[in-house]
C-alpha atoms as an extended CHARMM CRD file, in Angstrom:
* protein
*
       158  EXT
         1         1  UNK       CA              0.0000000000        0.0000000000        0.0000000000  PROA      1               0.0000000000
         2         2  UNK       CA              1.3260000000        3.0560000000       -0.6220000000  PROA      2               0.0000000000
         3         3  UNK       CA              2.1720000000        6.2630000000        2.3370000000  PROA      3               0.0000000000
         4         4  UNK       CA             -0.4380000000        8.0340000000        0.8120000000  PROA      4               0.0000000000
         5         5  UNK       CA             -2.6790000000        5.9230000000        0.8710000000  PROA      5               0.0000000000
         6         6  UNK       CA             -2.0500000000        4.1470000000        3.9310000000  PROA      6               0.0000000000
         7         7  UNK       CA             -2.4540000000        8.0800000000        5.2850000000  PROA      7               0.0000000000
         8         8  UNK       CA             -5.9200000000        8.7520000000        3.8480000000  PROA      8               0.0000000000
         9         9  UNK       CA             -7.1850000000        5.4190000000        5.3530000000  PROA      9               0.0000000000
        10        10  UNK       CA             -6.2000000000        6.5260000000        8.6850000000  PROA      10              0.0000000000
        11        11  UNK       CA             -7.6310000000        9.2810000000        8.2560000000  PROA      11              0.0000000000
        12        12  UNK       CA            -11.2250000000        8.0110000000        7.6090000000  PROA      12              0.0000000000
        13        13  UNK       CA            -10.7050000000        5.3200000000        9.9170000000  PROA      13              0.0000000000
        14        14  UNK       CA            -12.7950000000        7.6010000000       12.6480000000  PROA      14              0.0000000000
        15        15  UNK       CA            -15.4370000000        8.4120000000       10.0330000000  PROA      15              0.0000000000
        16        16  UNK       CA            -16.9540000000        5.0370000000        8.8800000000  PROA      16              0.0000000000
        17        17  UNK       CA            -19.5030000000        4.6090000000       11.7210000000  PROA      17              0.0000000000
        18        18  UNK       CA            -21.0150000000        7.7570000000       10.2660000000  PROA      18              0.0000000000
        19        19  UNK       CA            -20.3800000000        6.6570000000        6.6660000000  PROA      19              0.0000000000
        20        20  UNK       CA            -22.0100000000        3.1890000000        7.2450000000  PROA      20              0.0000000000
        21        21  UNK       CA            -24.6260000000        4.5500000000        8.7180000000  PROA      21              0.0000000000
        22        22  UNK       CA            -25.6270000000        6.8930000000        5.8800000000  PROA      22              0.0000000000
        23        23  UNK       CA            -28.2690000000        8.6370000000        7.6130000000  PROA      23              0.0000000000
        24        24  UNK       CA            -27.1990000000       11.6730000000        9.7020000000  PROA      24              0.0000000000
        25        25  UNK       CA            -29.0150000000       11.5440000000       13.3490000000  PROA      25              0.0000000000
        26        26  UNK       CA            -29.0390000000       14.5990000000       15.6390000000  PROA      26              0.0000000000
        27        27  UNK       CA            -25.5400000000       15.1080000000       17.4080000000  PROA      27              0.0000000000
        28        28  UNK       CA            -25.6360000000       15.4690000000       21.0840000000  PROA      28              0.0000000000
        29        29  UNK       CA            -24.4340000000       19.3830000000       20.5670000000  PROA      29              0.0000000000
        30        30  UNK       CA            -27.4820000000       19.3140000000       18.5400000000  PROA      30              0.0000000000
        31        31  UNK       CA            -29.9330000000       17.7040000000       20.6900000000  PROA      31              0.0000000000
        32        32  UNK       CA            -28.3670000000       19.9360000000       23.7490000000  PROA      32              0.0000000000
        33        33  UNK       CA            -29.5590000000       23.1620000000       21.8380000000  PROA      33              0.0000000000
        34        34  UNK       CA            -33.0990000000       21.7800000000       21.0650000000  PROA      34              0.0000000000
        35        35  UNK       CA            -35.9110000000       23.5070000000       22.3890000000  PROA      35              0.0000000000
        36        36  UNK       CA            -39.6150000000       23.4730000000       22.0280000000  PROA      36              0.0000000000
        37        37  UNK       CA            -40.7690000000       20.8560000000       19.8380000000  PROA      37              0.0000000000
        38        38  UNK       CA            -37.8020000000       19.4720000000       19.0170000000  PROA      38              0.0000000000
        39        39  UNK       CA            -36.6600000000       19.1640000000       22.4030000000  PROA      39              0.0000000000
        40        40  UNK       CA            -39.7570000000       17.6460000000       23.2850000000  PROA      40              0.0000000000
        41        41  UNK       CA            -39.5650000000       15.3190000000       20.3690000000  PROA      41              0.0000000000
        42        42  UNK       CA            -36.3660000000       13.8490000000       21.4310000000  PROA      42              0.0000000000
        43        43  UNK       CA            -37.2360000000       13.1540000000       25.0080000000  PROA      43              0.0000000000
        44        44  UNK       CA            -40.7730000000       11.8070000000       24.0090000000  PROA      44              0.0000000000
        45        45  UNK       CA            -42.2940000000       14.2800000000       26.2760000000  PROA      45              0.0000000000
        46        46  UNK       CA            -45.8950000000       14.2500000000       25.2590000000  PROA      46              0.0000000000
        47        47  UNK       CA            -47.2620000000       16.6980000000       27.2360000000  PROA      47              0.0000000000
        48        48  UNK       CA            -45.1330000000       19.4710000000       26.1230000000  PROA      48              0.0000000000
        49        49  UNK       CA            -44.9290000000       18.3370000000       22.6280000000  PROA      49              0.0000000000
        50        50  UNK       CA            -48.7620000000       19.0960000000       22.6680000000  PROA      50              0.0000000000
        51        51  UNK       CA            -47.6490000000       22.7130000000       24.2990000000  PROA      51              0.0000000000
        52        52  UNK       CA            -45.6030000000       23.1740000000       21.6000000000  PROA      52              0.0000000000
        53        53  UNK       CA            -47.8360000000       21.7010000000       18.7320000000  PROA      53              0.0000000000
        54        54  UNK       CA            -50.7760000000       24.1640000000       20.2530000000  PROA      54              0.0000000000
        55        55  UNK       CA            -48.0150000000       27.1970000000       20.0110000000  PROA      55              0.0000000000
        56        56  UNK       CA            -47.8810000000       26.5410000000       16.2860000000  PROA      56              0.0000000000
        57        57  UNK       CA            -44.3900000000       24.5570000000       16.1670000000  PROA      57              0.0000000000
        58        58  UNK       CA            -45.7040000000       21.8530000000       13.9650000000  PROA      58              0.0000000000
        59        59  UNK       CA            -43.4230000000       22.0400000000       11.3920000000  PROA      59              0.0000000000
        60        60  UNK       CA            -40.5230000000       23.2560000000       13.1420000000  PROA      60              0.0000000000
        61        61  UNK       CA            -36.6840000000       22.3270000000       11.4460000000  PROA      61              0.0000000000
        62        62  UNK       CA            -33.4100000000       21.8050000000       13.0040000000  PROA      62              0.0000000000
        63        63  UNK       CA            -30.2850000000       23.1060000000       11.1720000000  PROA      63              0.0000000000
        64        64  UNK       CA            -30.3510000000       19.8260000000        9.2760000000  PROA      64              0.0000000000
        65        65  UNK       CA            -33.9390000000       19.8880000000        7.9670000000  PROA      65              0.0000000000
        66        66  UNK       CA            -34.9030000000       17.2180000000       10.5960000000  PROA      66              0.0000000000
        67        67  UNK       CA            -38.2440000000       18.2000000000       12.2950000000  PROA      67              0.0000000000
        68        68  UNK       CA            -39.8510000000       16.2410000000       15.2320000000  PROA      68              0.0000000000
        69        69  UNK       CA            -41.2480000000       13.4870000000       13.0410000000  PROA      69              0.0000000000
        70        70  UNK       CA            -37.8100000000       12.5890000000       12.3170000000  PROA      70              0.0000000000
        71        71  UNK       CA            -36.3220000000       13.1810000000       16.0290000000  PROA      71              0.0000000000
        72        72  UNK       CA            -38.5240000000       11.0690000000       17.6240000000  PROA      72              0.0000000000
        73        73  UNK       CA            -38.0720000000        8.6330000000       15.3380000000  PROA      73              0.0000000000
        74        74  UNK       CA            -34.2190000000        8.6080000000       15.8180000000  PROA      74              0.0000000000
        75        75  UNK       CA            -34.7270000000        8.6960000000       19.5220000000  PROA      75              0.0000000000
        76        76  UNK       CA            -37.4560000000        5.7790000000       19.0090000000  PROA      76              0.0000000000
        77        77  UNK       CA            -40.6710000000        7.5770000000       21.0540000000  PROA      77              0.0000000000
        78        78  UNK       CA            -43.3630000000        6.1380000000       19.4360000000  PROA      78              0.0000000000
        79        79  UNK       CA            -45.8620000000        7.4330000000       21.1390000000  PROA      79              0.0000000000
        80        80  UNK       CA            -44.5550000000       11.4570000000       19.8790000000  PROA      80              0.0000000000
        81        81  UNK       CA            -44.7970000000       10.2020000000       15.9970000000  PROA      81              0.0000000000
        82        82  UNK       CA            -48.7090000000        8.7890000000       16.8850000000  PROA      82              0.0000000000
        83        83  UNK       CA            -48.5990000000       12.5840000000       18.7590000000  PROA      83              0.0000000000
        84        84  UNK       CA            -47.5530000000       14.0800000000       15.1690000000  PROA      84              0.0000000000
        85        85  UNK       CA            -49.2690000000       12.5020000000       13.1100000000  PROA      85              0.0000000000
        86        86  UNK       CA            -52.5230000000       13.0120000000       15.2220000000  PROA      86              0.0000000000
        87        87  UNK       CA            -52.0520000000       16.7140000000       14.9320000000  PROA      87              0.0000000000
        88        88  UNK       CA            -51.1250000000       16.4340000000       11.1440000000  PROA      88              0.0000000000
        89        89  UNK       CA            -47.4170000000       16.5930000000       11.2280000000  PROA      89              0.0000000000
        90        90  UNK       CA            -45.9500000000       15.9560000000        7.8630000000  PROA      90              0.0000000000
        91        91  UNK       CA            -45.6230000000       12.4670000000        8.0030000000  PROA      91              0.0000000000
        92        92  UNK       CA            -43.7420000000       11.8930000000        4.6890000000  PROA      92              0.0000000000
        93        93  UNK       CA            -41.3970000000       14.9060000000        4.9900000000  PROA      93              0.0000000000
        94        94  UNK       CA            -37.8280000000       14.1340000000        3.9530000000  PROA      94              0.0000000000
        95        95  UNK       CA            -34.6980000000       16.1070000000        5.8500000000  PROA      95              0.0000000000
        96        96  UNK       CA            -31.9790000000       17.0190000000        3.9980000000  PROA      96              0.0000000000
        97        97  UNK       CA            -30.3680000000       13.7340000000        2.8560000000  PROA      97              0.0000000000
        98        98  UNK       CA            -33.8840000000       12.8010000000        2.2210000000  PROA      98              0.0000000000
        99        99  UNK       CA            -34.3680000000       10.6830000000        5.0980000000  PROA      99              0.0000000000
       100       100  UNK       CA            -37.8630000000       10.2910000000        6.1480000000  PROA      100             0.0000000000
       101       101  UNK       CA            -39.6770000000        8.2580000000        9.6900000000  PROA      101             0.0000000000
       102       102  UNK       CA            -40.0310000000        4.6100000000        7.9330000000  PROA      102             0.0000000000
       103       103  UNK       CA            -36.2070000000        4.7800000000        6.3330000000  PROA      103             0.0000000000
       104       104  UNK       CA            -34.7970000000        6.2090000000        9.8550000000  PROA      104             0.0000000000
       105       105  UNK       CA            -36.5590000000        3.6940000000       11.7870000000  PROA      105             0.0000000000
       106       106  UNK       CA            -35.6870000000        0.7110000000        8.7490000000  PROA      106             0.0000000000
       107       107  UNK       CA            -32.0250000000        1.4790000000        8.6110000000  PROA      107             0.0000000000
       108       108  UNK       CA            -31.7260000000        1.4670000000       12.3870000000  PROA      108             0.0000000000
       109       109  UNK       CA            -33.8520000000       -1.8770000000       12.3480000000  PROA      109             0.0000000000
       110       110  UNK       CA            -36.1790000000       -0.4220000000       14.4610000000  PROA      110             0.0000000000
       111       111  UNK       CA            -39.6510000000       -2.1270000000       13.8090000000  PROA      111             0.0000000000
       112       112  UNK       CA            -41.4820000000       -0.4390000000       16.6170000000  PROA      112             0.0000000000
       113       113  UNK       CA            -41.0170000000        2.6210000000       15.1830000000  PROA      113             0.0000000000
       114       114  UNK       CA            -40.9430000000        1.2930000000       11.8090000000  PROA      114             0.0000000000
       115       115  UNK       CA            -44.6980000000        0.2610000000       12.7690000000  PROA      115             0.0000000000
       116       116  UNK       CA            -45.4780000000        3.6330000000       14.5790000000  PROA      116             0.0000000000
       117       117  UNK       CA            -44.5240000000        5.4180000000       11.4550000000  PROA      117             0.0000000000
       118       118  UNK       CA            -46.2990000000        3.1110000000        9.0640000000  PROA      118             0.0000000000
       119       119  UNK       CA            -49.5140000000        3.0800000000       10.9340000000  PROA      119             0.0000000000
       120       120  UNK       CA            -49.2760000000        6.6750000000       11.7010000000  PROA      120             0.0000000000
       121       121  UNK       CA            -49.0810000000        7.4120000000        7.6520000000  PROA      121             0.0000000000
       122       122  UNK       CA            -45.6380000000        7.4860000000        6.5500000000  PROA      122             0.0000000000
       123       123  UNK       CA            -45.5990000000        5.9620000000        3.3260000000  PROA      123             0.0000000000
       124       124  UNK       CA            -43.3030000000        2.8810000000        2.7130000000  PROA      124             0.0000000000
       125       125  UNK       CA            -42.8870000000        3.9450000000       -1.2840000000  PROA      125             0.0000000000
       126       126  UNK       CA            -41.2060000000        6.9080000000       -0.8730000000  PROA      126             0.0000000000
       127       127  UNK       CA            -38.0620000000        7.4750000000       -2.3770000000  PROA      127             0.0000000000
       128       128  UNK       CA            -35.6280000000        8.1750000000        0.1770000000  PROA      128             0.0000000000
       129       129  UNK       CA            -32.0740000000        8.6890000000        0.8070000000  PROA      129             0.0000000000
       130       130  UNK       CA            -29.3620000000       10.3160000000       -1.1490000000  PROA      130             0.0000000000
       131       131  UNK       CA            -29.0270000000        7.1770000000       -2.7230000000  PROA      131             0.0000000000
       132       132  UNK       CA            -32.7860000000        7.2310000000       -4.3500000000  PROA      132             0.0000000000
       133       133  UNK       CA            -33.2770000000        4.6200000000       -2.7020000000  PROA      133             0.0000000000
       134       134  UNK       CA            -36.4170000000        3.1260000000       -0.7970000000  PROA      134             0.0000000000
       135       135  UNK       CA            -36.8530000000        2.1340000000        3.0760000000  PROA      135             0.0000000000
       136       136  UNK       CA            -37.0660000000       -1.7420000000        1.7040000000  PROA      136             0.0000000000
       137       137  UNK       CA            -33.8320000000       -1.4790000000       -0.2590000000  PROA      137             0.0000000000
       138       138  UNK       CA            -31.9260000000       -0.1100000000        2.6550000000  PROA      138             0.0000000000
       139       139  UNK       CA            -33.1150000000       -2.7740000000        4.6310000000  PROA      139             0.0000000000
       140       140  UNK       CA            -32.3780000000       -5.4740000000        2.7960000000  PROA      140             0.0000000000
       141       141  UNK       CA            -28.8460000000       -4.5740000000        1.9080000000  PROA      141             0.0000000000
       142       142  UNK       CA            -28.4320000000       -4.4660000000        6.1680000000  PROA      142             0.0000000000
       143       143  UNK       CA            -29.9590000000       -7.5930000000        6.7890000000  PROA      143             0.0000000000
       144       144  UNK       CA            -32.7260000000       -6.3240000000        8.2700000000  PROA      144             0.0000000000
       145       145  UNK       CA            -35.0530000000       -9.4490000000        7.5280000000  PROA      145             0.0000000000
       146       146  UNK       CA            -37.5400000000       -8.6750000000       10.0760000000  PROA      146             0.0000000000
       147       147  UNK       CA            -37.7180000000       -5.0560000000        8.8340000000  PROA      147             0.0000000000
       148       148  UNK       CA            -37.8510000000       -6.3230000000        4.9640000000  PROA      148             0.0000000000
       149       149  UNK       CA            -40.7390000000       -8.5350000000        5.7280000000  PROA      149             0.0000000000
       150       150  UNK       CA            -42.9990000000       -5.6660000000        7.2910000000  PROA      150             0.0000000000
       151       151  UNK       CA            -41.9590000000       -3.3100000000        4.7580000000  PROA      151             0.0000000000
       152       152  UNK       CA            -43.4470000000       -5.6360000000        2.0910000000  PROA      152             0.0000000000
       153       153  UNK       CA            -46.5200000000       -6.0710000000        4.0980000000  PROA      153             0.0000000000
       154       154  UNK       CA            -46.7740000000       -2.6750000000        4.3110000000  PROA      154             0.0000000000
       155       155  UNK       CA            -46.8890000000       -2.2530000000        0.0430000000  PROA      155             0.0000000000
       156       156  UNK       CA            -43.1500000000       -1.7020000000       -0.4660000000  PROA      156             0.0000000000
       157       157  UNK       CA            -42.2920000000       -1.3890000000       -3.6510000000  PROA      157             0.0000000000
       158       158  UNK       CA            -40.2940000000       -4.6060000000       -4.8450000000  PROA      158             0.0000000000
């Protein structure tokens, strides 16, 4: 191998959890500075995500394009995307690497939340991810069987 090579690999040695991972959740500087909604999101605090909902944060964004749909859905609170949905979130929103509830919760092989989000109206067509891909092919090429099989259930496209 050659030094320069050898060198870059070091080098994004540290970075392949994040690359692997694809999807980008909240940091914990990020989640420190939440507030509101998003704040609320991320805890799965119901009663002030209803505050907040009622104070016209609905729709709400962090830096990243994420809003509570797809914190609570990285921080697995069910009960805050049934919340969401309930008061018409947009369910099917993507962030910024087009990332929406059902793909967050597949990747992560989440199927409570993948569940939450399905039944709560996230659709399991959508194209997602910077790779324009779907929840069902990110799942599959992870292993995520269980995830794969309730994904098709759900009217995946194959």
């Amino acid at each position: 191998m050659k030094p320069a090579t050898l060198l870059l690999a070091f080098a994004l040695a540290p970075a392949l959890p994040i690359l692997a991972q694809a999807q980008v959740p909240p940091t914990p500087a990020e989640v420190a500075a939440y507030d509101g909604i998003l704040r609320a999101a991320h805890q799965g605090d119901l009663e002030t995500l209803r505050e907040t909902i009622a104070a016209g944060e609905l729709e709400r964004t962090d830096g990243y394009g994420r809003t509570a749909v797809h914190i609570a859905a990285h921080a697995s609170h069910e009960p805050a995307i049934a919340a969401l949905a309930k008061a018409g979130a947009d369910m099917n929103k993507l962030e910024n690497d087009a990332y929406d509830a059902v793909t967050i919760a597949a990747v992560a092989n989440d199927t409570d939340m993948l569940k939450a989000a399905l039944a709560a109206g996230n659709k399991p067509t959508n194209i997602t991810s910077r790779y324009i891909g779907t929840a069902l092919i990110a799942a599959a090429h992870l292993g995520h069987h269980e995830v794969v099989r309730i994904l098709i259930e759900a009217g995946a496209p194959l």
